[in-house]
Structures are given as C-alpha cells and as structure tokens.
CSV table of C-alpha atoms in Angstrom, one decimal:
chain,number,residue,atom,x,y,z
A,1,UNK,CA,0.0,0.0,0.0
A,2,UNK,CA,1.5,3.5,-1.3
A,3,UNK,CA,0.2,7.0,-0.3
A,4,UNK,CA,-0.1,9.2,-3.2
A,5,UNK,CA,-0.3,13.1,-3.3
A,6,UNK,CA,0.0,14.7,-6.2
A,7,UNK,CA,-2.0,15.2,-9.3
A,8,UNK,CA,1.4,15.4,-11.2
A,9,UNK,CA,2.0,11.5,-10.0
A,10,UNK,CA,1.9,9.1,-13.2
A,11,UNK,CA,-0.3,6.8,-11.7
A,12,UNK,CA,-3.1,9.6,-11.2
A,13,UNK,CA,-2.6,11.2,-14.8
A,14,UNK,CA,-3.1,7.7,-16.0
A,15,UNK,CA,-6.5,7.6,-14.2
A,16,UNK,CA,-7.4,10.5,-15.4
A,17,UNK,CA,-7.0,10.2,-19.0
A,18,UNK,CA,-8.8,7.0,-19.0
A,19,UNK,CA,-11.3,8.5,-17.3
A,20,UNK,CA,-11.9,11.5,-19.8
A,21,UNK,CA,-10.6,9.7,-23.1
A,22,UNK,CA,-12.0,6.7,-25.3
A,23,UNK,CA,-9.5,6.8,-27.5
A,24,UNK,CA,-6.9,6.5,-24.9
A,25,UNK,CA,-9.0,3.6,-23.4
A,26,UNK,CA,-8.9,1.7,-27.0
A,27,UNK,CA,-4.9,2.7,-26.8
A,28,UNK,CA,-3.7,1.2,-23.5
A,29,UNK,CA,-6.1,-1.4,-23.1
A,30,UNK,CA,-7.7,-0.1,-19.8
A,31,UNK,CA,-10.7,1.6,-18.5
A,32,UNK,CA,-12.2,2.6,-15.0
A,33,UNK,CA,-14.7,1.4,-12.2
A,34,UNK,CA,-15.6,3.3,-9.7
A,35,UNK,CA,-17.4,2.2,-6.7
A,36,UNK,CA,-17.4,-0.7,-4.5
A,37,UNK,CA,-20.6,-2.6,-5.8
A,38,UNK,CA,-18.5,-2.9,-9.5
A,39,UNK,CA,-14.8,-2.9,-7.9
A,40,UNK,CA,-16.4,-6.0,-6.4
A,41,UNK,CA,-18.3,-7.3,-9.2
A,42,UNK,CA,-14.9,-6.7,-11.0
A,43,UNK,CA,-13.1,-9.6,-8.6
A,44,UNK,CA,-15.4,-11.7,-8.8
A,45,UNK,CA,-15.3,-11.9,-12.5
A,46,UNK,CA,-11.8,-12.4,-12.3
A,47,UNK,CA,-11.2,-9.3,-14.1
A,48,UNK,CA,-7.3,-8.3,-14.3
A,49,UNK,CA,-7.5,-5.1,-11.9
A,50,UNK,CA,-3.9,-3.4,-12.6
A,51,UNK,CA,-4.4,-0.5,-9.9
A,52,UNK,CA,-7.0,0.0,-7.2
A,53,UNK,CA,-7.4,3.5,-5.9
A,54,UNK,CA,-8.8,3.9,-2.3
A,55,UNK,CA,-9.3,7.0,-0.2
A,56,UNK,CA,-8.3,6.7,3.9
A,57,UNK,CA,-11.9,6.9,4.9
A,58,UNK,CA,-13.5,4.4,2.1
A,59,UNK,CA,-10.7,2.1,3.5
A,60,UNK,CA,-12.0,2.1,7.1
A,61,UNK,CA,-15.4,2.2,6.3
A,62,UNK,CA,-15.5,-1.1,3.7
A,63,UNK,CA,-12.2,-2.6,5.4
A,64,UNK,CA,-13.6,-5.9,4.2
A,65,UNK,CA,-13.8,-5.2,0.8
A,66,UNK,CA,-10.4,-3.6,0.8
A,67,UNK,CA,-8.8,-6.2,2.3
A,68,UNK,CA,-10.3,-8.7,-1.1
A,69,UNK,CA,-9.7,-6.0,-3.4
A,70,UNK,CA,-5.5,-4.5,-2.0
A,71,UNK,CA,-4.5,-8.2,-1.9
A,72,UNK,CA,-6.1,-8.9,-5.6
A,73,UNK,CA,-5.0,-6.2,-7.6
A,74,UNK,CA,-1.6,-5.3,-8.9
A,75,UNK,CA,-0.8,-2.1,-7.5
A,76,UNK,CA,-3.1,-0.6,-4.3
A,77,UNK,CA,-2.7,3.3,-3.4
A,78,UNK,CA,-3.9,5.5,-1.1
A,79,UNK,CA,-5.0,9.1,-2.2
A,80,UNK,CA,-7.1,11.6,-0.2
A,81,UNK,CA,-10.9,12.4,-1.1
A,82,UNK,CA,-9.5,15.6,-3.0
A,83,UNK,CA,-7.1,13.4,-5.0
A,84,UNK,CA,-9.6,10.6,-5.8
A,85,UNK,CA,-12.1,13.9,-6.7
A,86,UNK,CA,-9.6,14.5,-10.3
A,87,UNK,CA,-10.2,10.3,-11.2
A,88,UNK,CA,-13.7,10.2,-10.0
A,89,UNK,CA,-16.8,10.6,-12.1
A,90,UNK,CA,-19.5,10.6,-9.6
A,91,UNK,CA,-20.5,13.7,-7.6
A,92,UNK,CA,-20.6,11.4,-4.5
A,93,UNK,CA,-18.0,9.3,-4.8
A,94,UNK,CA,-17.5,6.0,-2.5
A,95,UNK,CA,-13.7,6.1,-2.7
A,96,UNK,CA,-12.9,3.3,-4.2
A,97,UNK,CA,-11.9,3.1,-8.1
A,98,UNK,CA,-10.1,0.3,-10.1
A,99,UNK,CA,-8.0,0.6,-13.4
A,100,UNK,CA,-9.3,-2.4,-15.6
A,101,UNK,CA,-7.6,-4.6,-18.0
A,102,UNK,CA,-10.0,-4.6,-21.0
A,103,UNK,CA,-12.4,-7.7,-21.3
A,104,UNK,CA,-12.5,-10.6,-23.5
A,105,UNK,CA,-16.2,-11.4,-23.5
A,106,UNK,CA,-16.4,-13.3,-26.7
A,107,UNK,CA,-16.0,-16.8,-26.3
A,108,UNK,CA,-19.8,-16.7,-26.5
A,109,UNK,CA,-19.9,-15.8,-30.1
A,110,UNK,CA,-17.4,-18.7,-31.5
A,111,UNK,CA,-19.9,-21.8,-31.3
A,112,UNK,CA,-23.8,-20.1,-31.2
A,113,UNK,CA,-25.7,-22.9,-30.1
A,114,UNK,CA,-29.4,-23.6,-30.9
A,115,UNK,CA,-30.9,-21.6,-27.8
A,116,UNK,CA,-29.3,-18.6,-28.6
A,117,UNK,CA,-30.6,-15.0,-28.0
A,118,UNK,CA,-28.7,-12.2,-29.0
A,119,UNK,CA,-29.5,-8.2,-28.9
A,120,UNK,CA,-27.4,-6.7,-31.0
A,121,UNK,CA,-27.5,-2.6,-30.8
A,122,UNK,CA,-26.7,-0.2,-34.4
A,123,UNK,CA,-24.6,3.0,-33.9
A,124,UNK,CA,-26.3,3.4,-30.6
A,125,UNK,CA,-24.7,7.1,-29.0
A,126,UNK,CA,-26.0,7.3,-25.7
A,127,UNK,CA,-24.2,5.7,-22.7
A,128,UNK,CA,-27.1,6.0,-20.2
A,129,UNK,CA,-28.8,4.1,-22.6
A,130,UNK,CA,-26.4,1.5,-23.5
A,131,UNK,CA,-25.5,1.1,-20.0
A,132,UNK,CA,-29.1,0.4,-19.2
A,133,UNK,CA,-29.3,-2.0,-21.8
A,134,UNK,CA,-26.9,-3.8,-20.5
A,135,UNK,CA,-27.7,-4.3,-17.2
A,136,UNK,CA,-31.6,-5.2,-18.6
A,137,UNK,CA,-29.8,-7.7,-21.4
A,138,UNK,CA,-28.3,-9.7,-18.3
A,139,UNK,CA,-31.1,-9.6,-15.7
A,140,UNK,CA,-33.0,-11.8,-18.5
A,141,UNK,CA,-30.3,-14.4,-19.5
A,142,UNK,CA,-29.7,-12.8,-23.0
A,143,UNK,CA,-26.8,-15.0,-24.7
A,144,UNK,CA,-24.7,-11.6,-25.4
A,145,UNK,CA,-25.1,-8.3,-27.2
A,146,UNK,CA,-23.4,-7.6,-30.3
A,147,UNK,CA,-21.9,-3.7,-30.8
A,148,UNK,CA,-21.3,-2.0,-33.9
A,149,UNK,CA,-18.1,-0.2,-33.7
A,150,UNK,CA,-19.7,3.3,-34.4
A,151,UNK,CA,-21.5,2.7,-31.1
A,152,UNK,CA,-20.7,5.1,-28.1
A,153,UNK,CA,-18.0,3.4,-26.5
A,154,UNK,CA,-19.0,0.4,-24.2
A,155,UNK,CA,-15.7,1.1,-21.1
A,156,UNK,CA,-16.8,4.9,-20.7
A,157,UNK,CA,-17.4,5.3,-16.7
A,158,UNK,CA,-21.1,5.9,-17.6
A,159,UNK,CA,-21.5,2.8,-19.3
A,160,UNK,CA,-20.0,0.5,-16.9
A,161,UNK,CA,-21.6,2.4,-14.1
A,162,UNK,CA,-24.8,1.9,-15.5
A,163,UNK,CA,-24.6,-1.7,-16.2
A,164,UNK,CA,-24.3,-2.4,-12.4
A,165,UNK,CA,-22.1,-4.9,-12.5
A,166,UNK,CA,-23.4,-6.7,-16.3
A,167,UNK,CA,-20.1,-5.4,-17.9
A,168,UNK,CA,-18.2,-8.1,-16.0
A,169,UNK,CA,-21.0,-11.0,-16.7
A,170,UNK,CA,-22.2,-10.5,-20.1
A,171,UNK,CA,-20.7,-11.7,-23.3
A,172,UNK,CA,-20.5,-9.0,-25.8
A,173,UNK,CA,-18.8,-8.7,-29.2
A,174,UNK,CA,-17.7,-5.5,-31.3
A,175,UNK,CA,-17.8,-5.8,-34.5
A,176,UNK,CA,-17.5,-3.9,-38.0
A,177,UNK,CA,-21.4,-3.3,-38.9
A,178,UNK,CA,-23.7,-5.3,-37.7
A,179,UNK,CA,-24.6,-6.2,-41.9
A,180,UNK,CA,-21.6,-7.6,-42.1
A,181,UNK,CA,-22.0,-9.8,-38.9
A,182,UNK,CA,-25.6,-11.1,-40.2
A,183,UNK,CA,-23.6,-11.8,-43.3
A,184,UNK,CA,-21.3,-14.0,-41.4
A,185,UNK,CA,-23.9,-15.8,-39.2
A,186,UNK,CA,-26.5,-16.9,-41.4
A,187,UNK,CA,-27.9,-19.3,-38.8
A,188,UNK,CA,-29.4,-16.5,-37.1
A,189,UNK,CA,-32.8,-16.0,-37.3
A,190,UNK,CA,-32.6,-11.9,-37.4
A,191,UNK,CA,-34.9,-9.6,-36.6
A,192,UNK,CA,-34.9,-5.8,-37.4
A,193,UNK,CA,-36.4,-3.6,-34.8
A,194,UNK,CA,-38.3,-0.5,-37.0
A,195,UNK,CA,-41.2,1.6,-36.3
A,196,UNK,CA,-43.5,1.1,-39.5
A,197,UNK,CA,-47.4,-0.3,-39.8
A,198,UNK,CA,-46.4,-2.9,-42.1
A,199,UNK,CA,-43.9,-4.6,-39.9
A,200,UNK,CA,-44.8,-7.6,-37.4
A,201,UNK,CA,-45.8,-6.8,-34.0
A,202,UNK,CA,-43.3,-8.0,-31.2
A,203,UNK,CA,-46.4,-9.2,-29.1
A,204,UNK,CA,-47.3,-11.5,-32.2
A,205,UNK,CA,-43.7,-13.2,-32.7
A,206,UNK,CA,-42.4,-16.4,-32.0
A,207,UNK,CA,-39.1,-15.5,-31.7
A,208,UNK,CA,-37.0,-18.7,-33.7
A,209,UNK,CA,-33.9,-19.6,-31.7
A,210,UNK,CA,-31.0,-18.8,-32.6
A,211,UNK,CA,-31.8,-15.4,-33.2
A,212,UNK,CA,-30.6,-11.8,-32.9
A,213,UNK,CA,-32.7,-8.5,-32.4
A,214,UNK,CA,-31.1,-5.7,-34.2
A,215,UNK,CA,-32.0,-2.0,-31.9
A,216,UNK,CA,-30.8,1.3,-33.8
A,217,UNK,CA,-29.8,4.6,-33.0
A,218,UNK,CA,-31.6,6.9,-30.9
A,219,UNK,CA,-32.7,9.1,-33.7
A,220,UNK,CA,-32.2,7.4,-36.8
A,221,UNK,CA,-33.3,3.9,-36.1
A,222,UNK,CA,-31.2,1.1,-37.8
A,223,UNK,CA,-29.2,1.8,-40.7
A,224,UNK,CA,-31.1,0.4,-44.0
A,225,UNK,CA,-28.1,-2.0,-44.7
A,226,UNK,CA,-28.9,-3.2,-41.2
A,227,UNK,CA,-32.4,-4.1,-42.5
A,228,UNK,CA,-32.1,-5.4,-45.7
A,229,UNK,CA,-29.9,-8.0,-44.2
A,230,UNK,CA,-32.2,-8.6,-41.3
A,231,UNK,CA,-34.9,-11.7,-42.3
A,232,UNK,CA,-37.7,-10.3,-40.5
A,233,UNK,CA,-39.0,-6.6,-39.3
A,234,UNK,CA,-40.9,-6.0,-35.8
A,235,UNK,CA,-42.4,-3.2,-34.1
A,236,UNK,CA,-43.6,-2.6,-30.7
A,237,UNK,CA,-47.3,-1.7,-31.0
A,238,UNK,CA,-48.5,2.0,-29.4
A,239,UNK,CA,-51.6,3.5,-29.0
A,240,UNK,CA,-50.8,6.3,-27.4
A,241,UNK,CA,-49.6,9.5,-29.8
A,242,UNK,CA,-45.7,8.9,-29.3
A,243,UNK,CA,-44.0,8.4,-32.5
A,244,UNK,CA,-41.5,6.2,-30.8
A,245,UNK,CA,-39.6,5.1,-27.8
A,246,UNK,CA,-36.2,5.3,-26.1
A,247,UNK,CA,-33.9,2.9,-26.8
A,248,UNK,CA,-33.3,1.6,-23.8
A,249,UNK,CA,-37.3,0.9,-23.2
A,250,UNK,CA,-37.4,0.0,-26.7
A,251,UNK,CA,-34.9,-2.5,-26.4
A,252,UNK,CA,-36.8,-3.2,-22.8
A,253,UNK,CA,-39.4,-4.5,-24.2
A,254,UNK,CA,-38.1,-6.6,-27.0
A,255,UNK,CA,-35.8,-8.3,-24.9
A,256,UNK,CA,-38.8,-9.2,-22.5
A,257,UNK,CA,-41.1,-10.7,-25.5
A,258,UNK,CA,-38.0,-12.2,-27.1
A,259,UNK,CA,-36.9,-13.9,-23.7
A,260,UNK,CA,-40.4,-15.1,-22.1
C-alpha cells in the first residue's frame, strides 16, 4: 500500500486520462470502475484489476472489501478524497476506483448454439442508454449483445456504471457493422427492430432460436443496410400519440417478449 499526493504522480494522470478519453481507453487497453458494488463485481469476475485507488476513509469504512480488493489487484494506493475527486466521475464518490484490463467477452460468439438470444444494438450514442441495456440484457439471460463499432464506446465510466455490475457477466462482441456480422452468421434468425405499420408486431412473434434482435440509434433507427440484411422486421405496438420510444425501453421491451 503506497500513499499518493500529487496530481502530477503518473499513476493519477493515468487515471485521469482514461477516465476523460476513449481513445486512450482503446490505446492502453484499460478503463475505470468506480465504486465498491463494481470494484467488487470486477473480482469476482476475475477481471485483471492493474491499480486499485482507495481514499483513507473508504478504507476504514469497507475494510472488508479492501482487504479482497488491496490483496487482488496489482498495484493498491492510497489518495485523499481531493485526490480521488480529479479520477472520480460521480459527484458522491465511494472512494474506491479500479484501473481495468479490458475484457474478453467473446467466447460466447465462436460456437452459437441452438438456444441462442442475442441483442445486437446499431450505432447506438448514448451511454445512459447503453449502460441500461446492458444491465436489462443480463437480468434476462440474454446469450450476449453484439456492438457495432460506431456505437458510443461500451468502457466509458457511464457505461460500466450503468450496467451495475453486467459489464463483468455479459458476453459482448464489437464488431464492423452489424450487416456484415448477419452476413457471417447466417444461422441466425434476425430480426430488425423499425417503427413502421407494415412490420410484425413484437407481441405477435415467435421469436425462432438462434436469433438476434437488431435496436438502432436513438434518432435514426437502424441503418437500412442493417435491414435489408435482417430476415424479419418487428415493431412494438403503441396506441398512445408517441412516435416512438427510447432505446433503452425499446430494447426493454423486445428483450422481455423475445426472452419469455
């Protein structure tokens, strides 16, 4: 256990950077969790944790929990709650934060078996809403969630703090466009999420395993290269005067008929 003290110290620039910066996060390899609910959830998944950050009070107050995390991670220091302020993003933070190895979530994707469910999510730019879609995609046993690249990224702090925790469980897989991954599973059964009369009602399918629900972007919808290669189109049927949903309820719902 070190005691650090200045912002100028390498260890708390790194933090910060990776904090602020995706592309710095695709650079190094790394990204940041802050809080004890997903330092913890990070052990548990046997995440490599290369530096844990801990403020004097948070370590007296979760002692337990410090204990686990000091004797699993790499590197363990000390900073004081004005320090831990500059790597925090929370306005009331717990004091505990933990530098990240990136994860390798997609052993899921090399052999899709028969029962599959995937989600997969188009150019999606919001990371309240992608972090919320996470965390919904797990509570329901989805098989994984498949990312186009051009999505916002999926280590930003907002993300992972919004996924409570489903970062570290869920398999997930980034890939090109999401046309060309259709392209290359053809096994799937896909089915494009679009707001249009014409299209098949969510509450009407029998969703055909293995099979992926495509969700686009918060204003555009999916991109039409997206649809073409998609086999079937759904809606989720309104009567109120909305013209659509959020994406994160959107893909709420679908998930739900898709998974019951």
């Amino acid at each position: 256990m070190l005691f650090l003290k200045s912002k100028d110290n390498i260890n708390i620039k790194n933090a910060v950077k990776l904090k602020k910066s995706a592309k710095y996060r695709r650079e190094t390899g790394y990204f940041t969790a802050e809080g004890v609910r997903l330092c913890m959830d990070a052990l548990y998944s046997n995440a490599v944790i290369d530096t844990f950050f801990v403020t004097e009070n948070a370590l007296k107050k979760y002692s337990c929990e410090y204990n686990k995390l000091s004797e699993y991670a790499d590197k363990t220091f000390v900073v004081s709650p004005s320090l831990f302020l500059s790597i925090s993003d929370t306005d009331t933070p717990q004091g505990f934060l933990c530098i990240i190895k990136v994860l390798d979530k997609t052993s899921q994707f090399d052999t899709i078996k028969n029962s599959d469910k995937f989600l997969a999510l188009d150019n999606l730019q919001d990371p309240n809403n992608l972090g919320t879609i996470l965390r919904t995609a797990e509570a329901f046993n989805i098989s994984g969630v498949i990312l186009s690249k051009d999505c916002c990224d999926i280590y930003s702090p907002k993300v992972v703090r919004g996924s409570m925790g489903a970062i570290f469980r869920l398999p997930f897989l980034i890939c090109d466009t999401l046309s060309d991954f259709l392209t290359n599973n053809p096994r799937l059964t896909s089915y494009a999420a679009v707001v249009s009369p014409d299209a098949d009602k969510v509450t009407d399918i029998d969703f055909i395993s293995p099979c992926v629900v495509a969700v686009g972007n918060e204003g555009n919808g999916l991109k039409s290269d997206t649809i073409e290669k998609c086999s079937n189109c759904v809606t989720i049927p309104m009567k109120g005067r909305a013209e659509s949903l959020n994406a994160s309820i959107a893909a709420s719902i679908l998930i739900w008929e898709m998974m019951k």
